[in-house]
Amino acid sequence: MSTFYDYAKIWVKAGKGGDGIVAFLREKYRPDGGPAGGDGGHGGSVIFKVDEGLRTLIDFRYNRHYKAKPGQNGMPKSKYGKAAEDLVVMVPPGTVVRDFDTKTVIADMVEAGQEAVVARGGRGGRGNKKFATQNNPAPEIAENGEPGEERTLELELRVLADAGLVGFPSVGKSTILSIVTGAQPKIGDYHFTTLSPNLGVVETKEHDSFVLADLPGLIEGAANGVGLGFQFLRHVERTKVILHVVDMGGVENRDPFEDYVAINEELKGYDPELLKRPTIIVANKMDVPEAELYIEEFRQKLVTYHDDYMPEQPLPEIFPISAYTRQGLDPLMTKTAELIRAEEERLAAVSEENKETTQAVYTLEEKQSESEPYFHLEKADEGFFILSGAAIERDFKMANLDYRESAMRFARRMRYQGVDDALIAAGAEDGDIVQILDYQFEFYR
């Protein structure tokens, strides 16, 4: 059974901010010490950090819930609560973090030590000392801590390799990897010997080095999830150069060119951009006598195929090799290193160009138009209304309703945001019930 886990669904929750408190200074010889309620501490955030020593997402199979600690509550004598420590979760390089509900990419974790905040801790609530004014020098107002962010995430691991060996099962990908890198992937004369990506480092005779991946074999329909499906295709996205391995000897009575076209169709079905990657066709099993005849026919069909279907792409170079006799592997690895170096230079130039041209400036009006409304109002029944929305629910959770002044402050906040006007427009009368989360109150104009 394979132990390579490249997908996980987890739940994360950042720590709530500590509550501010209502307190007054009462000390000997200081009868009028005034408000002295301290602020709560900041809640801990959930942070992902890249650990180069990790290879799979197996840790997330056994632990799917990650919760940071809350901040400490404020204290008397104007003492602040202690901020909670962040919860740091280690992930392997190549991990893509998405919001499970919206599918928005939160972070692409590729560099050693890279960090990303996936759930922010709530800020601490303010104590009554912060609400003292000239007109109200002794307020009984305090805020509860802000709730920490809570979200469901999906993690997807995409192998970080410079070049990837692709092709049908049993075309010799694992054998090639074992020879040129010294890696020891499972090799067998049956399909799907490779159930997970294997990596190795190639050292060429010119002293260039790169990471080569032996990726699980494809079959027709993989782009739709058939066979290993997406388990294979997601890992191709990271590679800079594709080594397309075909069985030029036709050992399994398959046509080499039809295999080449079929794999290209699967790559195109998953992501058409993959066909634009620098590609080398690796004609393996040239030790088979029939291979010389097949390769000539392959070359002729390749030219016609590219002229008809991919005229804008350069014609891939064909490298005849024999993994069995180890012939042709050194020139193949040298050419692969050259293509990787050229692709890295191209990507670096594109990255610099994007930095200069894609900076955007947003005005305050644009930001406000894109933001969510403060509240949503629903008339659930005659004389019964429901208020919802992230902003109003956050303010409600932070309002300490144990104190009348805090409750009145929240009521003024709702009136300022237009809640009262919206209720009147919806037909609310004095005494009607309004609900926020699990709390109900009576509405009066």
Coordinates of C-alpha atoms in Angstrom, one line a residue:
M1 CA 0.0 0.0 0.0
S2 CA 1.4 3.4 -1.0
T3 CA 2.2 5.9 1.8
F4 CA 2.5 8.9 -0.5
Y5 CA -0.3 11.3 0.5
D6 CA -0.6 14.4 -1.7
Y7 CA -4.0 15.6 -0.7
A8 CA -5.6 16.6 2.6
K9 CA -8.7 18.4 3.9
I10 CA -8.2 20.0 7.3
W11 CA -9.9 22.5 9.6
V12 CA -8.1 25.4 11.2
K13 CA -9.2 28.0 13.8
A14 CA -7.2 30.9 15.1
G15 CA -7.3 32.0 18.7
K16 CA -9.9 34.4 20.0
G17 CA -8.6 37.7 21.3
G18 CA -8.7 38.1 25.1
D19 CA -11.6 40.0 26.6
G20 CA -11.1 43.6 27.9
I21 CA -12.5 44.2 31.4
V22 CA -14.3 46.8 33.4
A23 CA -12.3 47.7 36.4
F24 CA -11.6 50.8 38.6
L25 CA -8.5 51.6 40.6
R26 CA -9.1 51.5 44.3
E27 CA -6.1 52.0 46.4
K28 CA -5.4 53.7 49.7
Y29 CA -4.9 57.4 49.3
R30 CA -6.3 57.2 45.7
P31 CA -10.1 57.2 46.1
D32 CA -10.7 58.5 42.6
G33 CA -8.3 56.3 40.7
G34 CA -10.6 56.1 37.7
P35 CA -11.1 53.3 35.1
A36 CA -8.3 50.8 35.1
G37 CA -9.5 47.8 33.0
G38 CA -6.8 46.4 30.8
D39 CA -7.0 45.2 27.2
G40 CA -7.1 41.5 26.2
G41 CA -4.1 39.9 24.4
H42 CA -4.1 39.0 20.7
G43 CA -5.2 35.5 19.8
G44 CA -2.7 33.1 18.2
S45 CA -2.7 32.8 14.4
V46 CA -2.3 29.5 12.5
I47 CA 0.8 29.7 10.3
F48 CA 2.0 27.2 7.7
K49 CA 5.8 26.9 7.3
V50 CA 7.8 24.9 4.8
D51 CA 9.9 22.1 6.1
E52 CA 12.3 20.6 3.5
G53 CA 12.5 17.3 5.5
L54 CA 8.8 16.5 4.7
R55 CA 7.9 14.6 1.6
T56 CA 4.1 13.9 1.9
L57 CA 1.0 15.2 3.6
I58 CA 0.6 12.0 5.7
D59 CA 0.7 13.9 9.0
F60 CA -2.6 15.6 8.0
R61 CA -4.3 12.2 7.6
Y62 CA -4.2 11.6 11.3
N63 CA -4.6 15.1 12.6
R64 CA -7.2 17.2 10.7
H65 CA -7.9 19.9 13.3
Y66 CA -5.6 22.7 14.2
K67 CA -6.6 25.3 16.8
A68 CA -4.5 28.1 18.1
K69 CA -4.8 29.3 21.7
P70 CA -6.8 32.4 22.7
G71 CA -5.2 35.6 24.1
Q72 CA -5.3 36.2 27.8
N73 CA -8.0 38.5 29.2
G74 CA -7.2 42.0 30.4
M75 CA -6.5 42.6 34.1
P76 CA -7.1 45.3 36.7
K77 CA -4.7 48.1 37.2
S78 CA -4.5 48.7 33.4
K79 CA -2.6 45.5 32.9
Y80 CA -2.8 44.0 29.4
G81 CA -3.5 40.3 28.8
K82 CA -0.7 38.3 27.3
A83 CA -0.8 37.6 23.6
A84 CA -1.1 33.9 22.6
E85 CA 1.7 32.2 20.7
D86 CA 1.0 31.4 17.1
L87 CA 0.5 27.8 16.1
V88 CA 3.1 26.9 13.5
V89 CA 2.2 23.9 11.3
M90 CA 5.0 22.4 9.1
V91 CA 4.2 21.4 5.5
P92 CA 6.3 19.9 2.7
P93 CA 7.7 22.1 -0.1
G94 CA 5.3 22.2 -3.1
T95 CA 2.1 22.4 -1.0
V96 CA -0.7 24.5 -2.4
V97 CA -3.2 25.8 0.2
R98 CA -6.7 26.6 -0.9
D99 CA -9.9 27.6 0.9
F100 CA -12.1 24.5 0.6
D101 CA -15.3 26.5 0.1
T102 CA -14.2 29.1 -2.4
K103 CA -11.3 27.2 -3.9
T104 CA -9.2 30.4 -3.6
V105 CA -5.5 29.8 -3.4
I106 CA -4.2 31.1 -0.1
A107 CA -0.6 30.2 -0.4
D108 CA 1.8 28.3 -2.7
M109 CA 4.5 26.9 -0.4
V110 CA 7.7 26.3 -2.4
E111 CA 10.7 27.8 -0.6
A112 CA 12.4 26.4 2.5
G113 CA 11.3 28.4 5.6
Q114 CA 8.5 30.1 3.7
E115 CA 5.6 31.1 6.0
A116 CA 1.9 31.9 5.3
V117 CA -0.8 32.9 7.8
V118 CA -3.8 30.8 7.0
A119 CA -6.0 31.9 9.9
R120 CA -5.4 35.2 11.7
G121 CA -5.9 35.5 15.5
G122 CA -8.5 37.9 16.8
R123 CA -7.4 41.2 18.4
G124 CA -7.8 41.7 22.1
G125 CA -10.9 43.5 23.3
R126 CA -10.4 47.0 24.9
G127 CA -10.8 47.6 28.6
N128 CA -12.8 50.4 30.0
K129 CA -9.7 52.6 30.4
K130 CA -9.8 53.0 26.6
F131 CA -13.3 54.4 26.6
A132 CA -12.8 57.2 29.2
T133 CA -13.7 60.6 27.8
Q134 CA -14.2 64.0 29.3
N135 CA -18.0 63.5 29.2
N136 CA -17.8 60.0 30.6
P137 CA -14.7 59.7 32.8
A138 CA -15.8 56.4 34.4
P139 CA -17.3 54.2 31.6
E140 CA -18.6 50.8 32.2
I141 CA -17.8 49.7 28.7
A142 CA -15.5 46.8 27.6
E143 CA -15.0 44.8 24.5
N144 CA -14.9 41.0 24.2
G145 CA -12.0 39.7 22.2
E146 CA -12.4 39.4 18.4
P147 CA -13.1 35.9 17.2
G148 CA -10.2 34.2 15.4
E149 CA -10.6 33.2 11.8
E150 CA -12.0 29.8 11.2
R151 CA -11.9 28.0 7.8
T152 CA -11.7 24.6 6.1
L153 CA -8.6 24.2 3.9
E154 CA -7.6 21.7 1.2
L155 CA -3.9 21.0 0.8
E156 CA -2.5 19.7 -2.4
L157 CA 1.1 18.6 -2.8
R158 CA 2.8 19.0 -6.2
V159 CA 6.2 17.6 -6.4
L160 CA 9.0 20.1 -6.9
A161 CA 11.1 18.7 -9.7
D162 CA 12.9 20.4 -12.6
A163 CA 12.1 17.7 -15.1
G164 CA 9.4 15.0 -15.1
L165 CA 9.3 11.6 -16.9
V166 CA 5.8 11.0 -18.3
G167 CA 4.4 8.3 -20.4
F168 CA 2.3 5.1 -20.4
P169 CA 2.9 2.4 -17.8
S170 CA 5.9 0.1 -18.4
V171 CA 7.7 2.3 -20.9
G172 CA 10.8 2.4 -18.7
K173 CA 10.5 5.6 -16.7
S174 CA 11.5 4.1 -13.4
T175 CA 14.5 2.3 -15.0
I176 CA 15.7 5.6 -16.4
L177 CA 15.4 7.3 -13.1
S178 CA 17.3 4.5 -11.3
I179 CA 20.2 4.7 -13.7
V180 CA 20.7 8.5 -14.0
T181 CA 20.1 9.3 -10.3
G182 CA 20.9 6.2 -8.3
A183 CA 17.4 6.4 -6.9
Q184 CA 15.7 3.0 -6.2
P185 CA 12.1 3.2 -7.4
K186 CA 10.0 0.0 -7.6
I187 CA 10.5 -1.6 -11.0
G188 CA 8.4 -4.4 -12.4
D189 CA 7.2 -5.8 -15.7
Y190 CA 3.6 -4.9 -15.0
H191 CA 1.5 -1.7 -15.2
F192 CA 1.3 0.8 -12.4
T193 CA 4.5 -0.3 -10.7
T194 CA 4.9 3.4 -9.7
L195 CA 2.0 4.5 -7.6
S196 CA 3.6 7.7 -6.4
P197 CA 6.2 10.2 -7.7
N198 CA 9.9 9.2 -7.1
L199 CA 12.6 11.9 -7.1
G200 CA 16.3 11.8 -7.8
V201 CA 19.1 14.2 -8.4
V202 CA 20.9 14.0 -11.8
E203 CA 24.6 15.0 -12.0
T204 CA 25.6 15.5 -15.7
K205 CA 29.1 15.1 -17.0
E206 CA 29.2 18.9 -17.4
H207 CA 28.6 19.1 -13.6
D208 CA 25.1 20.5 -14.0
S209 CA 22.6 19.1 -11.5
F210 CA 18.8 19.0 -11.5
V211 CA 15.9 17.1 -9.8
L212 CA 14.2 14.5 -12.0
A213 CA 10.8 12.9 -11.1
D214 CA 9.5 9.6 -12.2
L215 CA 5.7 10.3 -12.3
P216 CA 3.0 7.6 -12.1
G217 CA 2.0 6.2 -15.5
L218 CA -0.9 7.6 -17.4
I219 CA -3.7 5.9 -19.2
E220 CA -6.4 7.4 -21.5
G221 CA -9.0 9.3 -19.5
A222 CA -6.6 10.3 -16.8
A223 CA -7.6 14.0 -17.2
N224 CA -11.1 12.9 -16.1
G225 CA -9.9 10.9 -13.1
V226 CA -9.4 7.5 -14.8
G227 CA -6.6 5.4 -13.3
L228 CA -4.3 7.4 -11.2
G229 CA -5.8 10.5 -12.9
F230 CA -5.2 13.7 -11.1
Q231 CA -2.8 12.0 -8.7
F232 CA -0.4 12.0 -11.7
L233 CA -1.3 15.2 -13.5
R234 CA -1.1 17.6 -10.6
H235 CA 2.6 16.8 -10.3
V236 CA 3.4 17.6 -13.9
E237 CA 2.4 21.3 -13.3
R238 CA 5.6 22.0 -11.4
T239 CA 8.1 20.6 -13.9
K240 CA 10.0 23.0 -16.1
V241 CA 10.8 20.3 -18.7
I242 CA 8.8 17.3 -19.8
L243 CA 10.6 14.1 -20.8
H244 CA 8.0 12.2 -22.8
V245 CA 9.0 8.5 -22.7
V246 CA 7.7 6.2 -25.4
D247 CA 8.2 2.4 -26.0
M248 CA 9.8 2.7 -29.4
G249 CA 10.3 -1.1 -29.5
G250 CA 6.5 -1.7 -29.3
V251 CA 7.1 -4.4 -26.7
E252 CA 3.5 -4.5 -25.6
N253 CA 2.2 -4.3 -29.2
R254 CA 1.2 -0.7 -28.9
D255 CA 1.9 1.9 -31.5
P256 CA 4.5 4.4 -30.1
F257 CA 3.1 7.4 -32.0
E258 CA -0.5 6.7 -30.8
D259 CA 0.8 6.5 -27.3
Y260 CA 2.5 9.9 -27.7
V261 CA -0.7 11.5 -29.0
A262 CA -2.8 9.9 -26.3
I263 CA -0.6 11.3 -23.5
N264 CA -0.6 14.7 -25.1
E265 CA -4.4 14.7 -25.2
E266 CA -4.4 13.9 -21.4
L267 CA -2.0 16.8 -20.7
K268 CA -4.1 19.1 -22.8
G269 CA -7.3 18.0 -21.1
Y270 CA -5.9 18.8 -17.7
D271 CA -4.1 22.0 -18.6
P272 CA -3.4 23.2 -22.2
E273 CA -0.5 25.2 -20.9
L274 CA 1.4 21.9 -20.3
L275 CA 1.8 21.4 -24.0
K276 CA 3.8 24.7 -24.1
R277 CA 6.5 23.3 -21.8
P278 CA 9.9 22.4 -23.3
T279 CA 9.6 18.7 -24.2
I280 CA 12.0 16.0 -25.2
I281 CA 10.7 12.7 -26.7
V282 CA 12.7 9.9 -25.2
A283 CA 12.6 6.9 -27.6
N284 CA 13.3 4.1 -25.2
K285 CA 14.0 0.4 -25.9
M286 CA 16.0 1.1 -29.0
D287 CA 17.8 -2.2 -28.3
V288 CA 14.7 -4.0 -29.7
P289 CA 15.4 -4.8 -33.5
E290 CA 12.1 -3.4 -34.7
A291 CA 12.8 0.0 -33.0
E292 CA 14.8 1.4 -35.9
L293 CA 11.8 0.9 -38.2
Y294 CA 9.3 2.4 -35.7
I295 CA 11.4 5.5 -35.1
E296 CA 11.6 6.5 -38.7
E297 CA 7.8 6.2 -39.0
F298 CA 7.5 8.1 -35.7
R299 CA 9.6 11.1 -37.0
Q300 CA 7.4 11.4 -40.2
K301 CA 4.1 11.3 -38.2
L302 CA 5.5 13.7 -35.6
V303 CA 6.2 16.5 -38.2
T304 CA 2.7 16.1 -39.7
Y305 CA 1.1 16.1 -36.2
H306 CA 2.8 19.2 -35.1
D307 CA 2.1 21.1 -38.3
D308 CA -1.6 20.2 -37.9
Y309 CA -2.2 20.6 -34.2
M310 CA 0.6 22.6 -32.6
P311 CA 2.2 24.8 -35.3
E312 CA 3.1 27.5 -32.8
Q313 CA 5.2 25.1 -30.7
P314 CA 8.8 24.0 -31.6
L315 CA 9.1 20.5 -32.8
P316 CA 10.3 18.3 -29.9
E317 CA 13.7 16.7 -30.3
I318 CA 13.8 12.9 -30.3
F319 CA 16.5 11.1 -28.2
P320 CA 16.9 7.4 -29.0
I321 CA 18.0 5.6 -25.9
S322 CA 18.1 2.1 -24.3
A323 CA 17.7 2.1 -20.6
Y324 CA 18.4 -1.6 -20.7
T325 CA 21.9 -1.1 -22.3
R326 CA 22.3 2.4 -20.8
Q327 CA 23.0 3.9 -24.2
G328 CA 22.1 7.5 -25.0
L329 CA 21.4 8.6 -21.4
D330 CA 24.3 11.0 -21.0
P331 CA 23.4 13.2 -24.0
L332 CA 19.7 13.1 -22.9
M333 CA 20.6 14.4 -19.4
T334 CA 22.9 17.1 -20.9
K335 CA 20.1 18.3 -23.2
T336 CA 17.6 18.3 -20.3
A337 CA 19.9 20.4 -18.2
E338 CA 20.2 22.9 -21.0
L339 CA 16.5 23.2 -21.4
I340 CA 16.0 23.6 -17.7
R341 CA 18.5 26.4 -17.5
A342 CA 16.9 28.2 -20.5
E343 CA 13.4 27.8 -18.9
E344 CA 14.6 29.2 -15.6
E345 CA 16.1 32.2 -17.3
R346 CA 12.8 32.8 -19.2
L347 CA 10.7 32.5 -16.0
A348 CA 13.0 34.9 -14.2
A349 CA 12.6 37.4 -17.0
V350 CA 8.8 37.0 -16.9
S351 CA 8.8 37.4 -13.2
E352 CA 10.7 40.7 -13.3
E353 CA 8.5 42.0 -16.1
N354 CA 5.4 41.2 -14.0
K355 CA 6.8 43.0 -11.0
E356 CA 7.1 46.1 -13.1
T357 CA 3.8 46.0 -14.9
T358 CA 1.2 44.4 -12.7
Q359 CA 1.2 46.7 -9.7
A360 CA -2.3 48.0 -9.1
V361 CA -3.5 51.0 -7.1
Y362 CA -7.0 50.8 -5.5
T363 CA -8.9 53.9 -4.4
L364 CA -10.9 54.0 -1.2
E365 CA -14.2 53.9 -3.2
E366 CA -13.1 50.8 -5.0
K367 CA -12.3 49.0 -1.8
Q368 CA -15.6 50.0 -0.3
S369 CA -17.5 48.8 -3.3
E370 CA -15.8 45.4 -3.1
S371 CA -16.4 44.9 0.6
E372 CA -19.3 42.9 2.0
P373 CA -22.3 44.9 3.4
Y374 CA -22.3 45.4 7.2
F375 CA -25.5 43.3 7.6
H376 CA -28.2 41.3 5.8
L377 CA -31.8 41.5 7.0
E378 CA -34.3 38.8 6.5
K379 CA -38.0 38.8 7.6
A380 CA -38.5 35.3 8.8
D381 CA -42.1 35.7 10.1
E382 CA -44.6 38.3 11.0
G383 CA -42.9 40.4 13.8
F384 CA -39.7 38.3 13.6
F385 CA -36.5 39.5 11.8
I386 CA -33.0 37.9 11.5
L387 CA -29.8 40.0 11.2
S388 CA -26.7 38.3 9.7
G389 CA -23.4 39.2 8.2
A390 CA -19.7 38.8 9.1
A391 CA -19.3 42.5 10.2
I392 CA -22.3 42.8 12.4
E393 CA -21.8 39.3 13.9
R394 CA -18.2 40.3 14.8
D395 CA -19.3 43.5 16.5
F396 CA -22.0 41.5 18.4
K397 CA -19.5 39.0 19.6
M398 CA -17.2 41.7 20.8
A399 CA -19.9 43.6 22.6
N400 CA -19.9 42.8 26.3
L401 CA -23.7 42.9 27.0
D402 CA -23.2 42.3 30.7
Y403 CA -22.8 46.0 31.0
R404 CA -25.6 48.4 30.0
E405 CA -23.2 51.0 28.5
S406 CA -21.6 48.3 26.3
A407 CA -25.0 47.2 25.1
M408 CA -26.0 50.8 24.3
R409 CA -22.8 51.3 22.4
F410 CA -23.6 48.3 20.2
A411 CA -27.1 49.7 19.7
R412 CA -25.7 53.0 18.6
R413 CA -23.3 51.2 16.2
M414 CA -26.2 49.3 14.6
R415 CA -28.2 52.6 14.2
Y416 CA -25.2 54.3 12.6
Q417 CA -24.8 51.4 10.1
G418 CA -28.5 51.8 9.1
V419 CA -30.0 48.7 10.8
D420 CA -32.8 50.7 12.4
D421 CA -33.8 52.3 9.1
A422 CA -33.7 48.9 7.3
L423 CA -36.0 47.4 9.9
I424 CA -38.5 50.2 9.6
A425 CA -38.4 49.9 5.8
A426 CA -39.0 46.1 6.2
G427 CA -42.1 46.9 8.3
A428 CA -40.8 46.3 11.8
E429 CA -43.0 47.6 14.6
D430 CA -42.2 48.4 18.2
G431 CA -41.9 45.2 20.2
D432 CA -41.0 43.0 17.2
I433 CA -38.2 40.4 17.8
V434 CA -34.8 40.8 16.1
Q435 CA -32.3 37.9 16.2
I436 CA -28.5 38.0 15.8
L437 CA -26.9 34.5 16.0
D438 CA -28.6 33.0 19.0
Y439 CA -29.5 36.3 20.8
Q440 CA -32.9 37.9 20.5
F441 CA -34.0 41.5 21.5
E442 CA -37.0 43.6 21.1
F443 CA -37.0 46.4 18.5
Y444 CA -38.1 50.0 19.5
R445 CA -37.7 53.1 17.4

